[in-house]
Coordinates of C-alpha atoms in Angstrom, one line a residue:
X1 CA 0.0 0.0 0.0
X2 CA 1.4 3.3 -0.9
X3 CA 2.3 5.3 2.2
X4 CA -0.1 8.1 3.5
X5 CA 2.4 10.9 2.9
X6 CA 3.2 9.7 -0.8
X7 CA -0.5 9.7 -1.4
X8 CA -1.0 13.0 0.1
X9 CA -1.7 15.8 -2.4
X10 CA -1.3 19.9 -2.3
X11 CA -4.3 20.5 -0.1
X12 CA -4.5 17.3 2.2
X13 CA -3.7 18.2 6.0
X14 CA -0.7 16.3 5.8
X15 CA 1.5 18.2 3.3
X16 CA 2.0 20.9 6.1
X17 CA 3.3 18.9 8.3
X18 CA 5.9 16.9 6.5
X19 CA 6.7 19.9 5.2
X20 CA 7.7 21.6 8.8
X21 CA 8.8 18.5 9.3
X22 CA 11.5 18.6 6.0
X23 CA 12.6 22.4 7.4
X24 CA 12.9 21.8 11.1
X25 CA 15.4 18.8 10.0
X26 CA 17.1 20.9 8.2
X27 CA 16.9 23.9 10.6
X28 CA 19.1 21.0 12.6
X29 CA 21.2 20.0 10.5
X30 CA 22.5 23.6 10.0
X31 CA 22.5 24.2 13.3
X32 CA 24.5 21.6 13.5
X33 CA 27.0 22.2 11.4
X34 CA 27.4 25.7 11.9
X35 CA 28.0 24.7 15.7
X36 CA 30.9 22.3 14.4
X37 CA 32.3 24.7 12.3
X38 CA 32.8 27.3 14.9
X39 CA 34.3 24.9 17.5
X40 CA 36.7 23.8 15.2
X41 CA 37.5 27.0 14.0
X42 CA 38.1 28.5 18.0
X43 CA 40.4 24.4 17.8
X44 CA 42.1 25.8 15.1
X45 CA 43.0 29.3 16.8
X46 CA 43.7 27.5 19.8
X47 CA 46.3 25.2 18.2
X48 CA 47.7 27.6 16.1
X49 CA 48.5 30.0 18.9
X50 CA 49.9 27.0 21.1
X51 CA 52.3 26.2 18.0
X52 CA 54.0 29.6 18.2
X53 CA 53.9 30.5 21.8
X54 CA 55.3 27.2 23.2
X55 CA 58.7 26.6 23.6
X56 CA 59.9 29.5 25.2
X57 CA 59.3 33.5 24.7
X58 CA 60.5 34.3 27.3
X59 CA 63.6 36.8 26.0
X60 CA 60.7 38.4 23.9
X61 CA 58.5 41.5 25.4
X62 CA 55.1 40.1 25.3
X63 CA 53.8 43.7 23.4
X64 CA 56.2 42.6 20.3
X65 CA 54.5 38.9 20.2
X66 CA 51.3 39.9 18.3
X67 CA 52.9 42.4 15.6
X68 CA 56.0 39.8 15.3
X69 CA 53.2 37.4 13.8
X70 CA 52.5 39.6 11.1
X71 CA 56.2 41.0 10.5
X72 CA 55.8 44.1 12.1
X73 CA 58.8 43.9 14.3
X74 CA 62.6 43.2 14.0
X75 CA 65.2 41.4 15.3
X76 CA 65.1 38.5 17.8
X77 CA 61.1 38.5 17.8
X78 CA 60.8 38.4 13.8
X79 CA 63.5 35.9 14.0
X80 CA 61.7 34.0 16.7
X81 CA 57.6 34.8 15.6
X82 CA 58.0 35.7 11.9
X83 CA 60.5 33.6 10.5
X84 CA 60.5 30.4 12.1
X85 CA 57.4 29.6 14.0
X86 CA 54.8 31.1 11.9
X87 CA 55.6 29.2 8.7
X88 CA 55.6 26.0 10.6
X89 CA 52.2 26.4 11.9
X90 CA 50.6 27.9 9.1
X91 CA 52.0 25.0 6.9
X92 CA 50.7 22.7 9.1
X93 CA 47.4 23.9 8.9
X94 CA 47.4 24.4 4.9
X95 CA 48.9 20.9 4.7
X96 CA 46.4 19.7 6.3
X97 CA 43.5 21.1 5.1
X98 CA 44.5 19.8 1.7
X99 CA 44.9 16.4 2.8
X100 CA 41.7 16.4 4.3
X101 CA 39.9 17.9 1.2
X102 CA 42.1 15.4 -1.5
X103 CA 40.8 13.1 1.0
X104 CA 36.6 13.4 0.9
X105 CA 36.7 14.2 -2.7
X106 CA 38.7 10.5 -3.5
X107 CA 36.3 9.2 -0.4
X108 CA 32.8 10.3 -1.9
X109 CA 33.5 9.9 -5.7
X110 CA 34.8 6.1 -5.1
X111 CA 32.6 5.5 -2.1
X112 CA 35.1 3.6 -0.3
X113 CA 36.5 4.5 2.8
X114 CA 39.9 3.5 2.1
X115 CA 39.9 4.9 -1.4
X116 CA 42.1 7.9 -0.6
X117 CA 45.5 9.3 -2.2
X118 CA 47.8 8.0 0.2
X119 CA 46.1 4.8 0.4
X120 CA 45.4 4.2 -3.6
X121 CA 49.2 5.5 -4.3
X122 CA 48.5 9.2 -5.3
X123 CA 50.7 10.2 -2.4
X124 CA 53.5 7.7 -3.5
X125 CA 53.5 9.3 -6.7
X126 CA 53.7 12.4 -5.9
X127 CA 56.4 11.8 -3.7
X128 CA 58.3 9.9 -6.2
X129 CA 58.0 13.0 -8.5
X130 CA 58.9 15.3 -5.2
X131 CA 61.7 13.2 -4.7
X132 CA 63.2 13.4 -8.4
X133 CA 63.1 16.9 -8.1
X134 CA 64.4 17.7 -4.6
X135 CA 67.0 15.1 -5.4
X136 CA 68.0 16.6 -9.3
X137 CA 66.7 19.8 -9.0
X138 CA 67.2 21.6 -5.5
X139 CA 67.7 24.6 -6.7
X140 CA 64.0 24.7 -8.1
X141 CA 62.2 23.9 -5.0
X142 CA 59.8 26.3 -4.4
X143 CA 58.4 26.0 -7.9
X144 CA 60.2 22.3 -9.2
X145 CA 59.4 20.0 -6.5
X146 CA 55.5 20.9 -6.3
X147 CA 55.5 20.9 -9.8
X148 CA 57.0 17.6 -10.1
X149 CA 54.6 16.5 -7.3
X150 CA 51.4 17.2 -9.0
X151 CA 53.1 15.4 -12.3
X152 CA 53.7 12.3 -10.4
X153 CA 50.1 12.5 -8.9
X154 CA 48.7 12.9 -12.0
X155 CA 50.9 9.8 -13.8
X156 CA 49.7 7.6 -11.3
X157 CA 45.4 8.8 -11.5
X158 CA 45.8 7.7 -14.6
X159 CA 48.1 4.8 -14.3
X160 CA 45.2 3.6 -11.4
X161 CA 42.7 4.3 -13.5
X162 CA 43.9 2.3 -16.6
X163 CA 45.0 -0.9 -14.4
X164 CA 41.7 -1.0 -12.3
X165 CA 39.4 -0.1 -15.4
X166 CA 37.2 -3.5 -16.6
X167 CA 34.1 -1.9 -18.0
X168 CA 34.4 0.3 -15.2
X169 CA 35.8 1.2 -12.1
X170 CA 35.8 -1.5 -9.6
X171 CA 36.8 -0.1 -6.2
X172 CA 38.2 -3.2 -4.6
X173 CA 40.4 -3.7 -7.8
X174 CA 41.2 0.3 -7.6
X175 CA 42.4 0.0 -4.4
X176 CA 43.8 -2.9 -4.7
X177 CA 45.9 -1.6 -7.7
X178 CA 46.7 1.8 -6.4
X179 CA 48.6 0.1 -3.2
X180 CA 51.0 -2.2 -5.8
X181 CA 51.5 1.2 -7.9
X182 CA 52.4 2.9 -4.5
X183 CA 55.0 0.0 -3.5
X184 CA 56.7 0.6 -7.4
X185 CA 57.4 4.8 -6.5
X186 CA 58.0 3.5 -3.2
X187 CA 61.3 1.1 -4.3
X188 CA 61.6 4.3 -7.1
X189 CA 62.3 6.5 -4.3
X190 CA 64.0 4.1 -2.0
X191 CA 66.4 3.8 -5.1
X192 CA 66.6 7.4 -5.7
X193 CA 68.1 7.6 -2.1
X194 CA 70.3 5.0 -2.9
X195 CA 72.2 6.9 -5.6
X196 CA 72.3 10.4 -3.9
X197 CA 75.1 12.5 -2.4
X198 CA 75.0 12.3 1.3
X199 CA 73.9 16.2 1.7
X200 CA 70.4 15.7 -0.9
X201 CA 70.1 12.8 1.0
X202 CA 70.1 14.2 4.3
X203 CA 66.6 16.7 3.5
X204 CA 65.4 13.8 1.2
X205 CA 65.0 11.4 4.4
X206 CA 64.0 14.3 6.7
X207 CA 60.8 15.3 3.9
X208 CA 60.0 11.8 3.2
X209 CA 58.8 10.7 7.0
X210 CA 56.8 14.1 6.9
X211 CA 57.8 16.7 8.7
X212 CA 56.9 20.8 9.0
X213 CA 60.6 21.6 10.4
X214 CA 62.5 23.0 6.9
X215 CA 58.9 25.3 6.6
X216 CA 59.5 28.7 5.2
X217 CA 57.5 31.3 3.6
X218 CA 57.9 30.1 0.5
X219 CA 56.1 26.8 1.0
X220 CA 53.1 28.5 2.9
X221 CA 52.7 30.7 -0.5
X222 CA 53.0 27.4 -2.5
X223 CA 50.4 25.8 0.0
X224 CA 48.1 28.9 0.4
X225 CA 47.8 29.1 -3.0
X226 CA 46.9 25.4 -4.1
X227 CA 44.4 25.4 -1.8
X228 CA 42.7 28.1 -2.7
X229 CA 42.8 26.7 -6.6
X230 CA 41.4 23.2 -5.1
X231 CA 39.2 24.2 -2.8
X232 CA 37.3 26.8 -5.8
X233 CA 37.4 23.7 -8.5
X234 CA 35.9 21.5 -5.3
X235 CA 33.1 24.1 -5.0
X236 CA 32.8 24.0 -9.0
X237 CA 32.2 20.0 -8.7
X238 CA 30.3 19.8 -5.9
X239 CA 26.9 19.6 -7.9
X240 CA 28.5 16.9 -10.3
X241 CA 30.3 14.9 -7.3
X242 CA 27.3 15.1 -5.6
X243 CA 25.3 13.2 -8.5
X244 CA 28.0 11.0 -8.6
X245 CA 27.7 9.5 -5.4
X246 CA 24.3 7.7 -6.7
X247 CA 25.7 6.2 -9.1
X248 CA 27.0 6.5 -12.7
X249 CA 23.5 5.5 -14.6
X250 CA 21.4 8.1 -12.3
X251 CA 24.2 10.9 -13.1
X252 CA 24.0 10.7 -16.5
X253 CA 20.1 10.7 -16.3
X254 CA 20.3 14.4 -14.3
X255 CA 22.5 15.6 -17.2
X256 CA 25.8 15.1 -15.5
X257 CA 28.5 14.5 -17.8
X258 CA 29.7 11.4 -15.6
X259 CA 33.9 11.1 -17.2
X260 CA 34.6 14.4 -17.6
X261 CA 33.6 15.1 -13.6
X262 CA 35.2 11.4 -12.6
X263 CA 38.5 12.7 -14.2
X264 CA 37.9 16.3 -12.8
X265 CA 37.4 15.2 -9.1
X266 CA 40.2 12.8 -9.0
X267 CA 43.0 15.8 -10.6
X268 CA 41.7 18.1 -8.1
X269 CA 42.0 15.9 -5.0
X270 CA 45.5 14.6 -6.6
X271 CA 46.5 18.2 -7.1
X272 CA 45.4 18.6 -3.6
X273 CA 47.7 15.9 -2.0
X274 CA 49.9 16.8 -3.7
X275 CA 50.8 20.0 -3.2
X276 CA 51.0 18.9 0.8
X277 CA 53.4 16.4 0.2
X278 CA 55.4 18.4 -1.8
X279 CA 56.2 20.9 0.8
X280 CA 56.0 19.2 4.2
X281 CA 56.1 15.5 3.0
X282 CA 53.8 12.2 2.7
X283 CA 52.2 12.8 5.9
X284 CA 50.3 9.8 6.1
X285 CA 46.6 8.6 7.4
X286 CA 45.2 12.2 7.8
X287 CA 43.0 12.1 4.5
X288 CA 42.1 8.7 5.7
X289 CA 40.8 9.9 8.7
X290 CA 39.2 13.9 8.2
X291 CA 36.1 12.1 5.9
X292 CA 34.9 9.8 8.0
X293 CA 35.1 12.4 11.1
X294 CA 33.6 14.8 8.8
X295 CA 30.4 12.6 8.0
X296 CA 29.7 11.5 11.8
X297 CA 30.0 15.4 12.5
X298 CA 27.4 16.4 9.9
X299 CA 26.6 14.3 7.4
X300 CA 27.9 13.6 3.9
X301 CA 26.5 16.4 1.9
X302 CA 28.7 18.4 4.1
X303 CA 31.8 16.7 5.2
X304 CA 33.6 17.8 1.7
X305 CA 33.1 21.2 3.6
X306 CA 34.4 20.3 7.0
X307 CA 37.3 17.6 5.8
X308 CA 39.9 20.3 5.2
X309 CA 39.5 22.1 8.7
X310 CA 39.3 18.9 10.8
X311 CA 42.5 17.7 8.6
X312 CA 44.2 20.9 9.4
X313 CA 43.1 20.5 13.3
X314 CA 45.2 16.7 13.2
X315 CA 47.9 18.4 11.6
X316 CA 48.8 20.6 13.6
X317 CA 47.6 18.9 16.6
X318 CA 50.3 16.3 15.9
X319 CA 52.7 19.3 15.1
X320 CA 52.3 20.5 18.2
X321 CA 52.4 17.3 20.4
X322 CA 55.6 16.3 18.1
X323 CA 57.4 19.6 19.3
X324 CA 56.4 19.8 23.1
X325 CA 55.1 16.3 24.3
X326 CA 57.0 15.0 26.7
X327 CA 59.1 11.9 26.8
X328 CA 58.3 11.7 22.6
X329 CA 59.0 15.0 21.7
X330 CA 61.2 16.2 19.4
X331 CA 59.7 13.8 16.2
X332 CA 58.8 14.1 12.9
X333 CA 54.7 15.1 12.8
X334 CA 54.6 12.0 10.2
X335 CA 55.0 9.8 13.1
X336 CA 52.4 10.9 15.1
X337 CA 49.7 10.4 12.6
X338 CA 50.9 7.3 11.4
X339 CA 50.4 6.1 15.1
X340 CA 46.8 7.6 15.0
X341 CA 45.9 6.4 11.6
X342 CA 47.1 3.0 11.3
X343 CA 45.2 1.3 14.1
X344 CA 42.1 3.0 12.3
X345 CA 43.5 1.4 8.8
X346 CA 43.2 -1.6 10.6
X347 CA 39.7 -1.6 12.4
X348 CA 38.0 -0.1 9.0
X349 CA 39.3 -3.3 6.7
X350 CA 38.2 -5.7 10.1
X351 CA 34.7 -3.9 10.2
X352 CA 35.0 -4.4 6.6
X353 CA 35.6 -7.7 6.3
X354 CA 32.9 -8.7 8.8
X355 CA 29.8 -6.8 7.3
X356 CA 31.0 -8.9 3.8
X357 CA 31.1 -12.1 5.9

């Protein structure tokens, strides 16, 4: 029997109310989600305040903290603020945030969890291509090794796609592909290092765990920059990504032009990791993680919106427990998130494996 409020037409007594209903939920779920944003927005503050003021400021007059953040002052406190401390937070929190965007998009388009750059070996290859570069090329770092990092992304979206392609795009087989393309520019780079002087090798080994502690100014332009691009060609998907996420056959049927947004999305998110890795490293596991966080926060229309700031909070959160912690601290931020991310890893292909069972 067809339900009442199917049945019900313009002027039954009914419409009114499933309407208020329809507008109070989603009175809600803005409510909600403006909440969230503006508590991880005060996290964010909070974390990037912590990451310049701790460790010791104490030779600095407290007036000269504030305008040494923005370069207004000289000597020891735009040594201190300007020069050192600022660039490491900010390009924790850029790096982040385009992790955790590269992240959703490659989460929602494949809708698999696991099906994220550093996961399906978009990260590898970036940092293969990063690699080549900082290795061959130092001189050209603030424009080579990005630009060889969004190259190798982009070789290896397309090698993934090719490999994992069998009338279409299976995501088991995509993932399954992308982690044996990620081993191959993993032994590329191990044998890159291999071959290198000892002083390229030296900053090769220090980028490659992931680390913010070579930031400069430079890299927060390079970073600041590619996610502004990334996060505008996001907002221009968004309709089409959205479509996409019911399925190929319904997409085309609303008029979506299903390859050319498949191919869109995935450059955009391996743009977006790839820019991160090229200036602070393959920090792994946080596009793994910001998605899912983002979708239990406010659901999955939204999460593409909240990924990069929750990606930028576990960023810097593990830059910040890597400098100060005690006992651990000093370590590369790379370590910290691998320890966060990989028991997760673990418990999503166990959860996995037992709803398929």
């Amino acid at each position: 029997m067809t339900p009442l409020a199917l049945r019900s037409t313009p002027d039954s007594p009914t419409t009114p109310v499933v309407v208020a209903r329809l507008r109070a939920d989603r009175r809600a779920r803005n409510r909600r989600a403006s909440v969230t944003a503006s508590v991880l927005a005060v996290a964010l503050l909070g974390l990037t305040t912590a990451s310049v003021l701790l460790g010791g400021i104490g030779r600095l007059d407290p007036a000269d903290v504030l305008p040494a953040a923005f370069g207004l002052r000289d000597g020891l406190a735009d040594y201190m603020i300007f020069q050192l401390r600022m660039p490491r937070a900010l390009s924790a929190l850029l790096a982040g945030a385009l992790f955790g965007l590269a992240g959703s998009l490659y989460q929602r388009l494949i809708r698999n969890p696991l099906a994220t750059p550093d996961i399906v070996g978009i990260s590898a290859g970036a940092g293969a291509g990063a690699a080549t570069a900082l290795l061959y090329a130092p001189a050209a770092f603030s424009l080579g090794v990005p630009a060889a990092a969004v190259i190798g992304s982009f070789v290896l979206v397309a090698a993934v796609q090719a490999l994992s392609w069998r009338g279409g795009v299976d995501t088991y087989r995509l993932v399954l592909v992308g982690i044996g393309l990620s081993a191959v520019c993993t032994a590329y780079t191990n044998y890159l290092f291999l071959v290198a002087d000892q002083q390229s090798l030296a900053i090769a080994l220090r980028w490659t765990v992931g680390t913010t502690n070579d930031a400069d100014w430079d890299g927060v332009t390079t970073l600041a920059v590619g996610f502004a691009a990334c996060a505008l060609a996001a907002l221009f998907l968004a309709r089409p990504l959205a479509t996409l996420t019911l399925g190929d056959g319904f997409a085309a049927g609303l008029g979506t032009r299903v390859t050319a947004s498949r191919v869109g999305v995935l450059l955009v998110g391996a743009a977006a990791a790839a820019l991160a890795t090229s200036v602070v490293g393959p920090i792994g596991f946080v596009s793994l993680v910001s998605g899912p966080i983002a979708v239990r926060l406010v659901g999955t229309e939204r999460s593409t919106l909240l990924a990069p700031a929750i990606g930028a909070a576990i960023v810097l959160g593990a830059d910040v427990l890597a400098q100060h912690a005690p006992l651990i601290s000093p370590v590369p931020t790379g370590v910290l998130t691998a320890l966060l991310g990989a028991p997760y890893f673990v418990w999503l292909i166990l959860r996995r494996r037992q709803g398929a069972s």
